[in-house]
């Protein structure tokens, strides 16, 4: 990844350590095909979109990043990951302007398609197979299971399902992503990569 682009990603607020970012780019490089599409669930301010978007450009593919931009549960007022600088004039979380700024700085606006909506709503009308799905949205069971229900079925044979924040030990983090990871294995996905809390599974 070029140093200037990595510098943009490093400056963006987010929760993706460098080793996991490297693993995410590697997974995208292995699975994205020319003309193919990757979907990212959970844009936040765009850190992972820079990494995925960079690979999409190299591969002649596209990235669709989906988020309602009102923040997940743990980012609301009074919770651990609340950031007051991301609160809009109406008092609600509003991360869309930060994502747009990130993509502009990274020069990726022509590669990354931004969808402002709830993930299951988009999945309900989606109609084409995907090379890669990156699940990094809401971390409650309700939202993680809905993301899996909506998007795992669109991963093509040989494509990748990448799940972030997978913690087998409850002492390390919430269990909803771990539960969909276990569900994916039961559904026939095979684990092909494990870096930190990032799991890469292939259909």
JSON list of C-alpha atoms in Angstrom, two decimals:
[
{"chain": "A", "resi": 1, "resn": "UNK", "atom": "CA", "xyz": [0.00, 0.00, 0.00]},
{"chain": "A", "resi": 2, "resn": "UNK", "atom": "CA", "xyz": [1.51, 3.40, -0.93]},
{"chain": "A", "resi": 3, "resn": "UNK", "atom": "CA", "xyz": [2.75, 5.37, 2.07]},
{"chain": "A", "resi": 4, "resn": "UNK", "atom": "CA", "xyz": [0.55, 8.39, 1.31]},
{"chain": "A", "resi": 5, "resn": "UNK", "atom": "CA", "xyz": [-2.57, 6.24, 1.21]},
{"chain": "A", "resi": 6, "resn": "UNK", "atom": "CA", "xyz": [-1.60, 4.42, 4.37]},
{"chain": "A", "resi": 7, "resn": "UNK", "atom": "CA", "xyz": [-1.11, 7.82, 5.96]},
{"chain": "A", "resi": 8, "resn": "UNK", "atom": "CA", "xyz": [-4.71, 8.72, 5.10]},
{"chain": "A", "resi": 9, "resn": "UNK", "atom": "CA", "xyz": [-5.97, 5.46, 6.61]},
{"chain": "A", "resi": 10, "resn": "UNK", "atom": "CA", "xyz": [-3.84, 5.94, 9.73]},
{"chain": "A", "resi": 11, "resn": "UNK", "atom": "CA", "xyz": [-5.33, 9.41, 10.28]},
{"chain": "A", "resi": 12, "resn": "UNK", "atom": "CA", "xyz": [-8.92, 8.16, 10.17]},
{"chain": "A", "resi": 13, "resn": "UNK", "atom": "CA", "xyz": [-10.76, 7.33, 13.37]},
{"chain": "A", "resi": 14, "resn": "UNK", "atom": "CA", "xyz": [-11.55, 3.65, 13.58]},
{"chain": "A", "resi": 15, "resn": "UNK", "atom": "CA", "xyz": [-10.91, 0.32, 15.24]},
{"chain": "A", "resi": 16, "resn": "UNK", "atom": "CA", "xyz": [-8.73, -1.61, 12.79]},
{"chain": "A", "resi": 17, "resn": "UNK", "atom": "CA", "xyz": [-5.17, -2.39, 13.95]},
{"chain": "A", "resi": 18, "resn": "UNK", "atom": "CA", "xyz": [-2.41, -2.35, 11.33]},
{"chain": "A", "resi": 19, "resn": "UNK", "atom": "CA", "xyz": [-1.95, -6.13, 11.25]},
{"chain": "A", "resi": 20, "resn": "UNK", "atom": "CA", "xyz": [-5.66, -6.67, 10.72]},
{"chain": "A", "resi": 21, "resn": "UNK", "atom": "CA", "xyz": [-5.72, -4.00, 8.01]},
{"chain": "A", "resi": 22, "resn": "UNK", "atom": "CA", "xyz": [-2.89, -5.80, 6.24]},
{"chain": "A", "resi": 23, "resn": "UNK", "atom": "CA", "xyz": [-4.78, -9.09, 6.50]},
{"chain": "A", "resi": 24, "resn": "UNK", "atom": "CA", "xyz": [-7.95, -7.47, 5.16]},
{"chain": "A", "resi": 25, "resn": "UNK", "atom": "CA", "xyz": [-6.08, -6.14, 2.12]},
{"chain": "A", "resi": 26, "resn": "UNK", "atom": "CA", "xyz": [-4.52, -9.55, 1.56]},
{"chain": "A", "resi": 27, "resn": "UNK", "atom": "CA", "xyz": [-7.93, -11.23, 1.65]},
{"chain": "A", "resi": 28, "resn": "UNK", "atom": "CA", "xyz": [-9.29, -8.69, -0.83]},
{"chain": "A", "resi": 29, "resn": "UNK", "atom": "CA", "xyz": [-6.30, -9.21, -3.11]},
{"chain": "A", "resi": 30, "resn": "UNK", "atom": "CA", "xyz": [-6.85, -12.97, -3.11]},
{"chain": "A", "resi": 31, "resn": "UNK", "atom": "CA", "xyz": [-10.60, -12.89, -3.73]},
{"chain": "A", "resi": 32, "resn": "UNK", "atom": "CA", "xyz": [-11.51, -9.76, -5.70]},
{"chain": "A", "resi": 33, "resn": "UNK", "atom": "CA", "xyz": [-11.73, -10.38, -9.44]},
{"chain": "A", "resi": 34, "resn": "UNK", "atom": "CA", "xyz": [-11.70, -7.81, -12.27]},
{"chain": "A", "resi": 35, "resn": "UNK", "atom": "CA", "xyz": [-15.23, -6.48, -12.52]},
{"chain": "A", "resi": 36, "resn": "UNK", "atom": "CA", "xyz": [-16.11, -8.01, -9.16]},
{"chain": "A", "resi": 37, "resn": "UNK", "atom": "CA", "xyz": [-17.66, -6.38, -6.12]},
{"chain": "A", "resi": 38, "resn": "UNK", "atom": "CA", "xyz": [-16.88, -6.37, -2.41]},
{"chain": "A", "resi": 39, "resn": "UNK", "atom": "CA", "xyz": [-19.38, -5.24, 0.23]},
{"chain": "A", "resi": 40, "resn": "UNK", "atom": "CA", "xyz": [-18.36, -3.69, 3.53]},
{"chain": "A", "resi": 41, "resn": "UNK", "atom": "CA", "xyz": [-20.95, -3.60, 6.31]},
{"chain": "A", "resi": 42, "resn": "UNK", "atom": "CA", "xyz": [-20.09, -0.75, 8.66]},
{"chain": "A", "resi": 43, "resn": "UNK", "atom": "CA", "xyz": [-18.28, 2.23, 7.13]},
{"chain": "A", "resi": 44, "resn": "UNK", "atom": "CA", "xyz": [-17.85, 4.47, 10.21]},
{"chain": "A", "resi": 45, "resn": "UNK", "atom": "CA", "xyz": [-15.30, 7.11, 9.11]},
{"chain": "A", "resi": 46, "resn": "UNK", "atom": "CA", "xyz": [-13.75, 5.08, 6.32]},
{"chain": "A", "resi": 47, "resn": "UNK", "atom": "CA", "xyz": [-10.55, 3.50, 7.67]},
{"chain": "A", "resi": 48, "resn": "UNK", "atom": "CA", "xyz": [-11.22, 0.01, 6.31]},
{"chain": "A", "resi": 49, "resn": "UNK", "atom": "CA", "xyz": [-12.80, 1.45, 3.17]},
{"chain": "A", "resi": 50, "resn": "UNK", "atom": "CA", "xyz": [-9.42, 2.98, 2.27]},
{"chain": "A", "resi": 51, "resn": "UNK", "atom": "CA", "xyz": [-7.72, -0.41, 2.56]},
{"chain": "A", "resi": 52, "resn": "UNK", "atom": "CA", "xyz": [-10.42, -2.27, 0.65]},
{"chain": "A", "resi": 53, "resn": "UNK", "atom": "CA", "xyz": [-10.90, 0.51, -1.88]},
{"chain": "A", "resi": 54, "resn": "UNK", "atom": "CA", "xyz": [-7.19, 0.54, -2.68]},
{"chain": "A", "resi": 55, "resn": "UNK", "atom": "CA", "xyz": [-7.25, -3.17, -3.51]},
{"chain": "A", "resi": 56, "resn": "UNK", "atom": "CA", "xyz": [-10.49, -2.77, -5.48]},
{"chain": "A", "resi": 57, "resn": "UNK", "atom": "CA", "xyz": [-8.78, -0.19, -7.68]},
{"chain": "A", "resi": 58, "resn": "UNK", "atom": "CA", "xyz": [-5.77, -2.45, -8.24]},
{"chain": "A", "resi": 59, "resn": "UNK", "atom": "CA", "xyz": [-8.02, -5.38, -9.14]},
{"chain": "A", "resi": 60, "resn": "UNK", "atom": "CA", "xyz": [-10.40, -3.42, -11.39]},
{"chain": "A", "resi": 61, "resn": "UNK", "atom": "CA", "xyz": [-13.23, -4.11, -8.96]},
{"chain": "A", "resi": 62, "resn": "UNK", "atom": "CA", "xyz": [-15.59, -2.02, -6.81]},
{"chain": "A", "resi": 63, "resn": "UNK", "atom": "CA", "xyz": [-16.33, -1.63, -3.13]},
{"chain": "A", "resi": 64, "resn": "UNK", "atom": "CA", "xyz": [-19.83, -0.94, -1.80]},
{"chain": "A", "resi": 65, "resn": "UNK", "atom": "CA", "xyz": [-19.73, 0.35, 1.77]},
{"chain": "A", "resi": 66, "resn": "UNK", "atom": "CA", "xyz": [-23.01, 0.28, 3.71]},
{"chain": "A", "resi": 67, "resn": "UNK", "atom": "CA", "xyz": [-23.82, 2.16, 6.91]},
{"chain": "A", "resi": 68, "resn": "UNK", "atom": "CA", "xyz": [-26.74, 4.18, 8.29]},
{"chain": "A", "resi": 69, "resn": "UNK", "atom": "CA", "xyz": [-24.11, 6.51, 9.82]},
{"chain": "A", "resi": 70, "resn": "UNK", "atom": "CA", "xyz": [-25.97, 6.98, 13.09]},
{"chain": "A", "resi": 71, "resn": "UNK", "atom": "CA", "xyz": [-23.47, 4.89, 15.04]},
{"chain": "A", "resi": 72, "resn": "UNK", "atom": "CA", "xyz": [-23.74, 1.41, 16.48]},
{"chain": "A", "resi": 73, "resn": "UNK", "atom": "CA", "xyz": [-24.93, 0.68, 19.99]},
{"chain": "A", "resi": 74, "resn": "UNK", "atom": "CA", "xyz": [-21.57, 1.08, 21.70]},
{"chain": "A", "resi": 75, "resn": "UNK", "atom": "CA", "xyz": [-21.03, 4.48, 20.04]},
{"chain": "A", "resi": 76, "resn": "UNK", "atom": "CA", "xyz": [-24.11, 6.13, 21.51]},
{"chain": "A", "resi": 77, "resn": "UNK", "atom": "CA", "xyz": [-23.99, 8.69, 24.31]},
{"chain": "A", "resi": 78, "resn": "UNK", "atom": "CA", "xyz": [-22.98, 7.15, 27.62]},
{"chain": "A", "resi": 79, "resn": "UNK", "atom": "CA", "xyz": [-21.32, 4.12, 26.03]},
{"chain": "A", "resi": 80, "resn": "UNK", "atom": "CA", "xyz": [-17.65, 3.17, 25.85]},
{"chain": "A", "resi": 81, "resn": "UNK", "atom": "CA", "xyz": [-16.92, 4.21, 22.26]},
{"chain": "A", "resi": 82, "resn": "UNK", "atom": "CA", "xyz": [-18.94, 7.43, 22.14]},
{"chain": "A", "resi": 83, "resn": "UNK", "atom": "CA", "xyz": [-17.10, 10.27, 20.38]},
{"chain": "A", "resi": 84, "resn": "UNK", "atom": "CA", "xyz": [-18.70, 13.69, 20.91]},
{"chain": "A", "resi": 85, "resn": "UNK", "atom": "CA", "xyz": [-16.93, 15.09, 17.84]},
{"chain": "A", "resi": 86, "resn": "UNK", "atom": "CA", "xyz": [-19.09, 12.81, 15.68]},
{"chain": "A", "resi": 87, "resn": "UNK", "atom": "CA", "xyz": [-22.40, 14.18, 16.99]},
{"chain": "A", "resi": 88, "resn": "UNK", "atom": "CA", "xyz": [-24.39, 16.20, 14.45]},
{"chain": "A", "resi": 89, "resn": "UNK", "atom": "CA", "xyz": [-26.38, 19.37, 14.98]},
{"chain": "A", "resi": 90, "resn": "UNK", "atom": "CA", "xyz": [-29.48, 17.30, 15.76]},
{"chain": "A", "resi": 91, "resn": "UNK", "atom": "CA", "xyz": [-27.74, 15.59, 18.68]},
{"chain": "A", "resi": 92, "resn": "UNK", "atom": "CA", "xyz": [-27.40, 12.23, 16.89]},
{"chain": "A", "resi": 93, "resn": "UNK", "atom": "CA", "xyz": [-24.30, 10.45, 15.65]},
{"chain": "A", "resi": 94, "resn": "UNK", "atom": "CA", "xyz": [-23.44, 11.48, 12.08]},
{"chain": "A", "resi": 95, "resn": "UNK", "atom": "CA", "xyz": [-20.38, 9.88, 10.49]},
{"chain": "A", "resi": 96, "resn": "UNK", "atom": "CA", "xyz": [-21.23, 10.28, 6.79]},
{"chain": "A", "resi": 97, "resn": "UNK", "atom": "CA", "xyz": [-19.35, 13.59, 6.31]},
{"chain": "A", "resi": 98, "resn": "UNK", "atom": "CA", "xyz": [-16.22, 12.00, 7.77]},
{"chain": "A", "resi": 99, "resn": "UNK", "atom": "CA", "xyz": [-16.47, 9.02, 5.40]},
{"chain": "A", "resi": 100, "resn": "UNK", "atom": "CA", "xyz": [-16.90, 11.33, 2.42]},
{"chain": "A", "resi": 101, "resn": "UNK", "atom": "CA", "xyz": [-13.87, 13.37, 3.48]},
{"chain": "A", "resi": 102, "resn": "UNK", "atom": "CA", "xyz": [-11.80, 10.21, 3.89]},
{"chain": "A", "resi": 103, "resn": "UNK", "atom": "CA", "xyz": [-12.67, 8.88, 0.43]},
{"chain": "A", "resi": 104, "resn": "UNK", "atom": "CA", "xyz": [-11.92, 12.27, -1.13]},
{"chain": "A", "resi": 105, "resn": "UNK", "atom": "CA", "xyz": [-8.53, 12.47, 0.58]},
{"chain": "A", "resi": 106, "resn": "UNK", "atom": "CA", "xyz": [-7.75, 8.92, -0.52]},
{"chain": "A", "resi": 107, "resn": "UNK", "atom": "CA", "xyz": [-8.82, 9.57, -4.12]},
{"chain": "A", "resi": 108, "resn": "UNK", "atom": "CA", "xyz": [-11.24, 6.65, -3.99]},
{"chain": "A", "resi": 109, "resn": "UNK", "atom": "CA", "xyz": [-14.59, 8.31, -4.71]},
{"chain": "A", "resi": 110, "resn": "UNK", "atom": "CA", "xyz": [-14.68, 6.70, -8.17]},
{"chain": "A", "resi": 111, "resn": "UNK", "atom": "CA", "xyz": [-14.07, 3.19, -6.78]},
{"chain": "A", "resi": 112, "resn": "UNK", "atom": "CA", "xyz": [-16.12, 3.14, -3.58]},
{"chain": "A", "resi": 113, "resn": "UNK", "atom": "CA", "xyz": [-19.92, 3.36, -3.73]},
{"chain": "A", "resi": 114, "resn": "UNK", "atom": "CA", "xyz": [-21.44, 4.74, -0.52]},
{"chain": "A", "resi": 115, "resn": "UNK", "atom": "CA", "xyz": [-24.85, 3.41, 0.48]},
{"chain": "A", "resi": 116, "resn": "UNK", "atom": "CA", "xyz": [-26.54, 5.17, 3.39]},
{"chain": "A", "resi": 117, "resn": "UNK", "atom": "CA", "xyz": [-28.97, 2.58, 4.69]},
{"chain": "A", "resi": 118, "resn": "UNK", "atom": "CA", "xyz": [-29.34, -0.31, 7.09]},
{"chain": "A", "resi": 119, "resn": "UNK", "atom": "CA", "xyz": [-27.52, -3.42, 5.96]},
{"chain": "A", "resi": 120, "resn": "UNK", "atom": "CA", "xyz": [-30.49, -5.84, 6.03]},
{"chain": "A", "resi": 121, "resn": "UNK", "atom": "CA", "xyz": [-32.58, -3.42, 3.97]},
{"chain": "A", "resi": 122, "resn": "UNK", "atom": "CA", "xyz": [-29.96, -3.33, 1.21]},
{"chain": "A", "resi": 123, "resn": "UNK", "atom": "CA", "xyz": [-29.46, -7.09, 1.38]},
{"chain": "A", "resi": 124, "resn": "UNK", "atom": "CA", "xyz": [-33.19, -7.59, 0.82]},
{"chain": "A", "resi": 125, "resn": "UNK", "atom": "CA", "xyz": [-32.98, -6.18, -2.70]},
{"chain": "A", "resi": 126, "resn": "UNK", "atom": "CA", "xyz": [-29.39, -7.04, -3.58]},
{"chain": "A", "resi": 127, "resn": "UNK", "atom": "CA", "xyz": [-29.16, -9.24, -6.66]},
{"chain": "A", "resi": 128, "resn": "UNK", "atom": "CA", "xyz": [-25.62, -10.26, -7.60]},
{"chain": "A", "resi": 129, "resn": "UNK", "atom": "CA", "xyz": [-22.91, -12.52, -6.22]},
{"chain": "A", "resi": 130, "resn": "UNK", "atom": "CA", "xyz": [-20.00, -11.01, -4.34]},
{"chain": "A", "resi": 131, "resn": "UNK", "atom": "CA", "xyz": [-16.30, -11.74, -4.23]},
{"chain": "A", "resi": 132, "resn": "UNK", "atom": "CA", "xyz": [-15.95, -10.58, -0.62]},
{"chain": "A", "resi": 133, "resn": "UNK", "atom": "CA", "xyz": [-18.20, -9.50, 2.24]},
{"chain": "A", "resi": 134, "resn": "UNK", "atom": "CA", "xyz": [-16.62, -7.73, 5.24]},
{"chain": "A", "resi": 135, "resn": "UNK", "atom": "CA", "xyz": [-18.89, -7.82, 8.30]},
{"chain": "A", "resi": 136, "resn": "UNK", "atom": "CA", "xyz": [-18.03, -5.03, 10.75]},
{"chain": "A", "resi": 137, "resn": "UNK", "atom": "CA", "xyz": [-21.40, -3.51, 11.66]},
{"chain": "A", "resi": 138, "resn": "UNK", "atom": "CA", "xyz": [-23.47, -3.60, 14.82]},
{"chain": "A", "resi": 139, "resn": "UNK", "atom": "CA", "xyz": [-22.16, -5.92, 17.52]},
{"chain": "A", "resi": 140, "resn": "UNK", "atom": "CA", "xyz": [-25.41, -7.05, 19.13]},
{"chain": "A", "resi": 141, "resn": "UNK", "atom": "CA", "xyz": [-26.69, -10.52, 18.27]},
{"chain": "A", "resi": 142, "resn": "UNK", "atom": "CA", "xyz": [-29.68, -8.95, 16.53]},
{"chain": "A", "resi": 143, "resn": "UNK", "atom": "CA", "xyz": [-27.56, -6.89, 14.16]},
{"chain": "A", "resi": 144, "resn": "UNK", "atom": "CA", "xyz": [-24.74, -9.39, 13.60]},
{"chain": "A", "resi": 145, "resn": "UNK", "atom": "CA", "xyz": [-27.17, -12.21, 12.83]},
{"chain": "A", "resi": 146, "resn": "UNK", "atom": "CA", "xyz": [-29.14, -9.94, 10.48]},
{"chain": "A", "resi": 147, "resn": "UNK", "atom": "CA", "xyz": [-25.94, -9.02, 8.63]},
{"chain": "A", "resi": 148, "resn": "UNK", "atom": "CA", "xyz": [-25.04, -12.68, 8.28]},
{"chain": "A", "resi": 149, "resn": "UNK", "atom": "CA", "xyz": [-28.57, -13.63, 7.16]},
{"chain": "A", "resi": 150, "resn": "UNK", "atom": "CA", "xyz": [-28.59, -10.85, 4.61]},
{"chain": "A", "resi": 151, "resn": "UNK", "atom": "CA", "xyz": [-25.15, -11.13, 3.09]},
{"chain": "A", "resi": 152, "resn": "UNK", "atom": "CA", "xyz": [-23.50, -14.54, 3.53]},
{"chain": "A", "resi": 153, "resn": "UNK", "atom": "CA", "xyz": [-25.80, -15.98, 0.86]},
{"chain": "A", "resi": 154, "resn": "UNK", "atom": "CA", "xyz": [-24.41, -13.57, -1.75]},
{"chain": "A", "resi": 155, "resn": "UNK", "atom": "CA", "xyz": [-20.78, -14.73, -1.37]},
{"chain": "A", "resi": 156, "resn": "UNK", "atom": "CA", "xyz": [-19.87, -16.63, -4.52]},
{"chain": "A", "resi": 157, "resn": "UNK", "atom": "CA", "xyz": [-18.24, -20.07, -4.41]},
{"chain": "A", "resi": 158, "resn": "UNK", "atom": "CA", "xyz": [-14.57, -19.36, -3.81]},
{"chain": "A", "resi": 159, "resn": "UNK", "atom": "CA", "xyz": [-15.39, -15.92, -2.41]},
{"chain": "A", "resi": 160, "resn": "UNK", "atom": "CA", "xyz": [-14.60, -14.68, 1.08]},
{"chain": "A", "resi": 161, "resn": "UNK", "atom": "CA", "xyz": [-16.60, -13.80, 4.16]},
{"chain": "A", "resi": 162, "resn": "UNK", "atom": "CA", "xyz": [-14.46, -11.66, 6.49]},
{"chain": "A", "resi": 163, "resn": "UNK", "atom": "CA", "xyz": [-15.67, -11.07, 10.05]},
{"chain": "A", "resi": 164, "resn": "UNK", "atom": "CA", "xyz": [-14.14, -8.51, 12.40]},
{"chain": "A", "resi": 165, "resn": "UNK", "atom": "CA", "xyz": [-14.06, -8.51, 16.21]},
{"chain": "A", "resi": 166, "resn": "UNK", "atom": "CA", "xyz": [-14.24, -12.27, 16.62]},
{"chain": "A", "resi": 167, "resn": "UNK", "atom": "CA", "xyz": [-13.35, -13.05, 20.24]},
{"chain": "A", "resi": 168, "resn": "UNK", "atom": "CA", "xyz": [-13.75, -16.66, 21.42]},
{"chain": "A", "resi": 169, "resn": "UNK", "atom": "CA", "xyz": [-13.11, -15.55, 25.02]},
{"chain": "A", "resi": 170, "resn": "UNK", "atom": "CA", "xyz": [-15.92, -13.32, 26.37]},
{"chain": "A", "resi": 171, "resn": "UNK", "atom": "CA", "xyz": [-13.32, -11.54, 28.51]},
{"chain": "A", "resi": 172, "resn": "UNK", "atom": "CA", "xyz": [-11.79, -10.12, 25.31]},
{"chain": "A", "resi": 173, "resn": "UNK", "atom": "CA", "xyz": [-14.93, -8.74, 23.70]},
{"chain": "A", "resi": 174, "resn": "UNK", "atom": "CA", "xyz": [-18.54, -9.18, 22.72]},
{"chain": "A", "resi": 175, "resn": "UNK", "atom": "CA", "xyz": [-19.69, -12.55, 21.44]},
{"chain": "A", "resi": 176, "resn": "UNK", "atom": "CA", "xyz": [-22.05, -11.67, 18.57]},
{"chain": "A", "resi": 177, "resn": "UNK", "atom": "CA", "xyz": [-19.34, -11.69, 15.85]},
{"chain": "A", "resi": 178, "resn": "UNK", "atom": "CA", "xyz": [-17.95, -14.93, 17.28]},
{"chain": "A", "resi": 179, "resn": "UNK", "atom": "CA", "xyz": [-21.38, -16.52, 17.05]},
{"chain": "A", "resi": 180, "resn": "UNK", "atom": "CA", "xyz": [-21.79, -15.65, 13.37]},
{"chain": "A", "resi": 181, "resn": "UNK", "atom": "CA", "xyz": [-18.25, -16.90, 12.75]},
{"chain": "A", "resi": 182, "resn": "UNK", "atom": "CA", "xyz": [-19.23, -20.25, 14.29]},
{"chain": "A", "resi": 183, "resn": "UNK", "atom": "CA", "xyz": [-22.44, -20.24, 12.27]},
{"chain": "A", "resi": 184, "resn": "UNK", "atom": "CA", "xyz": [-20.48, -19.66, 9.05]},
{"chain": "A", "resi": 185, "resn": "UNK", "atom": "CA", "xyz": [-18.28, -22.67, 9.79]},
{"chain": "A", "resi": 186, "resn": "UNK", "atom": "CA", "xyz": [-21.38, -24.79, 10.40]},
{"chain": "A", "resi": 187, "resn": "UNK", "atom": "CA", "xyz": [-22.79, -23.56, 7.08]},
{"chain": "A", "resi": 188, "resn": "UNK", "atom": "CA", "xyz": [-19.75, -24.82, 5.18]},
{"chain": "A", "resi": 189, "resn": "UNK", "atom": "CA", "xyz": [-17.41, -21.84, 5.06]},
{"chain": "A", "resi": 190, "resn": "UNK", "atom": "CA", "xyz": [-13.77, -22.79, 5.65]},
{"chain": "A", "resi": 191, "resn": "UNK", "atom": "CA", "xyz": [-11.43, -20.62, 7.70]},
{"chain": "A", "resi": 192, "resn": "UNK", "atom": "CA", "xyz": [-8.41, -19.57, 5.61]},
{"chain": "A", "resi": 193, "resn": "UNK", "atom": "CA", "xyz": [-7.03, -16.69, 7.65]},
{"chain": "A", "resi": 194, "resn": "UNK", "atom": "CA", "xyz": [-6.82, -15.50, 11.27]},
{"chain": "A", "resi": 195, "resn": "UNK", "atom": "CA", "xyz": [-5.13, -12.26, 12.31]},
{"chain": "A", "resi": 196, "resn": "UNK", "atom": "CA", "xyz": [-6.02, -10.75, 15.67]},
{"chain": "A", "resi": 197, "resn": "UNK", "atom": "CA", "xyz": [-9.80, -10.58, 15.77]},
{"chain": "A", "resi": 198, "resn": "UNK", "atom": "CA", "xyz": [-10.12, -10.78, 11.97]},
{"chain": "A", "resi": 199, "resn": "UNK", "atom": "CA", "xyz": [-11.28, -14.10, 10.50]},
{"chain": "A", "resi": 200, "resn": "UNK", "atom": "CA", "xyz": [-11.27, -14.87, 6.78]},
{"chain": "A", "resi": 201, "resn": "UNK", "atom": "CA", "xyz": [-13.57, -17.66, 5.60]},
{"chain": "A", "resi": 202, "resn": "UNK", "atom": "CA", "xyz": [-13.97, -19.02, 2.08]},
{"chain": "A", "resi": 203, "resn": "UNK", "atom": "CA", "xyz": [-17.12, -20.50, 0.60]}
]
